[in-house]
Amino acid sequence: MRRLPFSLLSTLFLSCPVLAQDRAPATLDQVLQAQDGDSHGDLRAVVVLRDGAIVAERYYNGETADTLHDIRSAGKSITALLVGAAVARGQLATTKTVGGYWPEVAASPAGKVVLDDLLTMRSGLAAFDEDEHSPGNEDKLDEAPDPAAFVRGVPAATKPGSIYRYNSLGSYIAGRVVENASGADLEDYAAKALFAPLGITRWSWGRDVARHPKGQGNLSLRARDTAKIGQMVLDDGVFDGKRVIDAAWLKAALAPRVAIGAVDRYADSYGYFWYAKTQDVAGKKIAVHFASGNGGNKIYVIPARRMVVSIASSAYGKGYGQRRSEDILKAILAADATQM
């Protein structure tokens, strides 16, 4: 039997969630099965939760439910949750500066940045990941033999709080701030404040040359576990009946603090290392909050549907990765509308 191209299947589900052969409404399982036709070979997993229960799940190209997957910059959103944990414990405040918690960089431009501006990608530092010549570019940070010295050396470019510039430097700094404010290694802090309460027992976190976990990413988790994180966010910081992250912090983190639609086709606004976009599906406007990583790694949180969609993808550096994940989300939302 001839397999339909992924692009055709995707178009079919997005334009009208109906199967061609019998005109029956597409189920969530059928939407996920349709991704088997993807020719790129780098989609890894899709997990869909409704009210905390798995309602659809599929793995691709060798991935299994137990595979640890590098979610890349979606880890920034997890760093934001850890900042929130530290705020709730009275260990730091977003109204204070980086230097107030990291004395080693206090005299530098980075040290003078207020945490609120850091968390919204408006630090004003000359750090822009889309420009390889930017002094604070992610690749240069990764290659730095002394990360603290690198941070001190990044100059200011604009007034803090004025311009959104996507960069990994800010989330790396945020991770170091949490470490200094809490007195704990960032990974150890995450294990106690976030992973243990969610029942997450396996992960891997990349570290810099100074052995600090990378607050900007390189955190590997199972797709079911990233879905758990999304569920906790959906439930205002509660998981399994217990408070994990402060509800006020999540409200602040998800709030549309910066309009970024003009520079990011996949998002309308940015909060504290979390994105938001209103999707138009079958004429209905659906608000979605999400964590996003290179290659199409996503944790989508959809309050109106009581849903979470976790997508693992290894299309690193490939433009189609982000587009494919959004297409899958919209196909899921379209199919879900027929089953409500």
XYZ file of N, CA and C in Angstrom, residues 75-166:
276
model
N 14.894 23.763 28.089
C 15.443 23.758 29.438
C 15.458 25.146 30.064
N 15.458 26.195 29.242
C 15.389 27.560 29.782
C 14.115 27.738 30.604
N 13.025 27.172 30.116
C 11.751 27.298 30.825
C 11.798 26.577 32.159
N 12.571 25.499 32.226
C 12.729 24.782 33.489
C 13.593 25.593 34.445
N 14.607 26.263 33.909
C 15.396 27.172 34.744
C 14.503 28.254 35.342
N 13.541 28.742 34.562
C 12.608 29.740 35.086
C 11.803 29.184 36.255
N 11.428 27.899 36.188
C 10.706 27.279 37.297
C 11.590 27.216 38.541
N 12.887 26.975 38.340
C 13.804 26.911 39.476
C 14.034 28.291 40.083
N 14.042 29.321 39.237
C 14.094 30.683 39.772
C 12.867 30.917 40.646
N 11.706 30.462 40.160
C 10.481 30.611 40.937
C 10.533 29.874 42.259
N 11.157 28.698 42.268
C 11.296 27.938 43.510
C 12.151 28.716 44.504
N 13.214 29.344 44.003
C 14.090 30.120 44.873
C 13.386 31.375 45.396
N 12.560 31.994 44.547
C 11.792 33.167 44.976
C 10.829 32.775 46.094
N 10.136 31.649 45.912
C 9.167 31.192 46.914
C 9.832 30.880 48.251
N 11.090 30.465 48.196
C 11.837 30.133 49.417
C 12.514 31.351 50.020
N 12.293 32.514 49.428
C 12.880 33.738 49.949
C 14.369 33.857 49.690
N 14.883 33.096 48.728
C 16.321 33.088 48.459
C 16.739 34.164 47.464
N 15.816 34.637 46.636
C 16.137 35.719 45.708
C 14.871 36.479 45.337
N 15.074 37.641 44.717
C 13.968 38.488 44.259
C 14.293 39.002 42.868
N 13.312 39.017 41.985
C 13.558 39.415 40.605
C 13.772 40.920 40.459
N 13.529 41.665 41.512
C 13.759 43.117 41.466
C 15.215 43.477 41.751
N 16.003 42.492 42.137
C 17.416 42.736 42.441
C 18.296 42.403 41.235
N 19.546 42.799 41.321
C 20.455 42.620 40.193
C 21.202 41.298 40.259
N 21.738 40.915 39.123
C 22.560 39.710 39.034
C 23.728 39.790 40.010
N 24.377 40.953 40.044
C 25.533 41.130 40.912
C 25.227 40.978 42.386
N 23.957 41.202 42.755
C 23.576 41.033 44.148
C 23.659 39.590 44.604
N 23.654 38.661 43.649
C 23.733 37.234 43.972
C 25.004 36.577 43.429
N 25.677 37.258 42.512
C 26.885 36.710 41.904
C 27.969 37.794 41.979
N 28.589 37.965 43.139
C 29.574 39.039 43.348
C 30.721 39.018 42.342
N 31.043 37.852 41.836
C 32.163 37.710 40.907
C 31.961 38.522 39.629
N 30.701 38.798 39.267
C 30.429 39.561 38.047
C 29.770 40.907 38.355
N 29.720 41.283 39.620
C 28.959 42.462 40.044
C 29.386 43.750 39.350
N 30.677 43.920 39.071
C 31.165 45.168 38.484
C 30.986 45.227 36.973
N 30.556 44.143 36.359
C 30.410 44.081 34.907
C 29.016 44.519 34.472
N 28.809 44.751 33.169
C 27.453 45.079 32.694
C 26.430 44.008 33.082
N 26.828 42.748 33.029
C 25.907 41.666 33.402
C 25.492 41.777 34.867
N 26.423 42.162 35.710
C 26.139 42.272 37.133
C 25.124 43.339 37.472
N 24.974 44.309 36.588
C 24.051 45.419 36.842
C 22.639 45.155 36.318
N 22.456 44.028 35.644
C 21.149 43.710 35.063
C 20.181 43.240 36.145
N 18.981 43.785 36.144
C 17.924 43.345 37.063
C 17.389 42.002 36.569
N 17.120 41.094 37.482
C 16.695 39.748 37.108
C 15.433 39.737 36.252
N 14.516 40.643 36.514
C 13.292 40.709 35.712
C 13.613 40.906 34.233
N 14.582 41.750 33.928
C 14.981 41.983 32.542
C 15.733 40.778 31.983
N 16.498 40.109 32.827
C 17.233 38.921 32.401
C 16.265 37.820 31.974
N 15.210 37.626 32.737
C 14.255 36.537 32.507
C 13.360 36.769 31.295
N 13.330 37.999 30.803
C 12.496 38.314 29.646
C 13.339 38.587 28.393
N 14.595 38.203 28.414
C 15.501 38.387 27.272
C 15.687 39.863 26.921
N 15.628 40.718 27.941
C 15.815 42.159 27.710
C 16.943 42.696 28.590
N 18.005 41.932 28.700
C 19.112 42.309 29.574
C 19.874 43.531 29.068
N 19.785 43.787 27.768
C 20.568 44.876 27.185
C 21.996 44.484 26.870
N 22.393 43.260 27.218
C 23.747 42.793 26.931
C 23.905 42.481 25.447
N 25.132 42.565 24.971
C 25.426 42.270 23.566
C 25.487 40.757 23.377
N 24.322 40.147 23.487
C 24.206 38.695 23.382
C 23.008 38.374 22.512
N 23.255 37.788 21.347
C 22.201 37.473 20.390
C 22.594 36.183 19.692
N 21.862 35.115 19.956
C 22.260 33.804 19.441
C 22.137 33.681 17.928
N 21.336 34.526 17.304
C 21.173 34.452 15.850
C 22.283 35.187 15.095
N 23.190 35.804 15.822
C 24.320 36.509 15.207
C 25.616 35.889 15.718
N 26.303 35.180 14.857
C 27.528 34.496 15.275
C 28.629 35.452 15.694
N 28.503 36.706 15.309
C 29.510 37.704 15.679
C 29.178 38.418 16.990
N 28.011 38.150 17.541
C 27.621 38.787 18.803
C 28.569 38.351 19.922
N 29.065 39.294 20.727
C 30.019 38.948 21.793
C 29.497 37.899 22.772
N 28.184 37.900 23.013
C 27.617 36.952 23.979
C 26.910 35.786 23.347
N 27.218 35.501 22.086
C 26.598 34.400 21.354
C 26.758 33.066 22.094
N 25.748 32.189 21.982
C 25.736 30.913 22.696
C 26.967 30.059 22.410
N 27.378 29.992 21.149
C 28.538 29.170 20.800
C 29.804 29.674 21.492
N 29.942 30.978 21.584
C 31.119 31.542 22.257
C 31.083 31.244 23.747
N 29.871 31.282 24.335
C 29.737 30.925 25.746
C 30.142 29.470 25.961
N 29.687 28.581 25.098
C 30.005 27.158 25.236
C 31.504 26.885 25.110
N 32.180 27.695 24.305
C 33.604 27.487 24.058
C 34.504 28.199 25.067
N 33.932 29.020 25.911
C 34.731 29.833 26.838
C 35.466 28.962 27.857
N 36.778 29.146 28.042
C 37.529 28.362 29.026
C 37.226 28.764 30.465
N 36.710 29.981 30.642
C 36.336 30.483 31.962
C 34.984 31.174 31.829
N 33.875 30.478 32.103
C 32.548 31.055 31.895
C 32.306 32.354 32.676
N 32.778 32.442 33.905
C 32.575 33.659 34.691
C 33.280 34.842 34.045
N 34.512 34.625 33.578
C 35.247 35.686 32.896
C 34.539 36.079 31.602
N 33.969 35.093 30.925
C 33.225 35.369 29.691
C 32.032 36.275 29.990
N 31.286 35.948 31.035
C 30.122 36.751 31.419
C 30.553 38.177 31.738
N 31.647 38.311 32.486
C 32.133 39.656 32.836
C 32.513 40.455 31.599
N 32.952 39.785 30.561
C 33.456 40.480 29.381
C 32.412 40.869 28.354
N 31.179 40.415 28.515
C 30.140 40.759 27.544
C 29.673 42.199 27.796
N 29.807 43.056 26.798
C 29.445 44.472 27.004
C 27.941 44.707 26.926
N 27.541 45.878 27.356
C 26.145 46.304 27.196
C 25.962 46.795 25.770
N 24.765 46.576 25.225
C 24.476 47.022 23.855
C 23.309 47.989 23.809
N 22.316 47.753 24.654
C 21.131 48.608 24.691
C 20.714 48.822 26.145
N 19.766 49.686 26.341
C 19.255 49.934 27.682
C 18.506 48.701 28.186
N 18.831 48.192 29.364
C 18.114 47.036 29.908
C 16.606 47.282 29.963
N 15.852 46.256 29.590
C 14.405 46.353 29.626
C 13.781 46.933 28.379
N 14.609 47.306 27.389
C 14.067 48.001 26.218
C 13.851 47.111 25.000
N 14.759 46.164 24.742
C 14.697 45.380 23.505
C 14.838 43.888 23.794
N 13.965 43.090 23.195
C 14.038 41.629 23.288
C 15.073 41.112 22.289
N 16.038 40.338 22.782
C 17.020 39.680 21.927
C 17.200 38.252 22.444
N 16.854 37.287 21.595
C 16.955 35.904 22.049
C 18.415 35.528 22.280
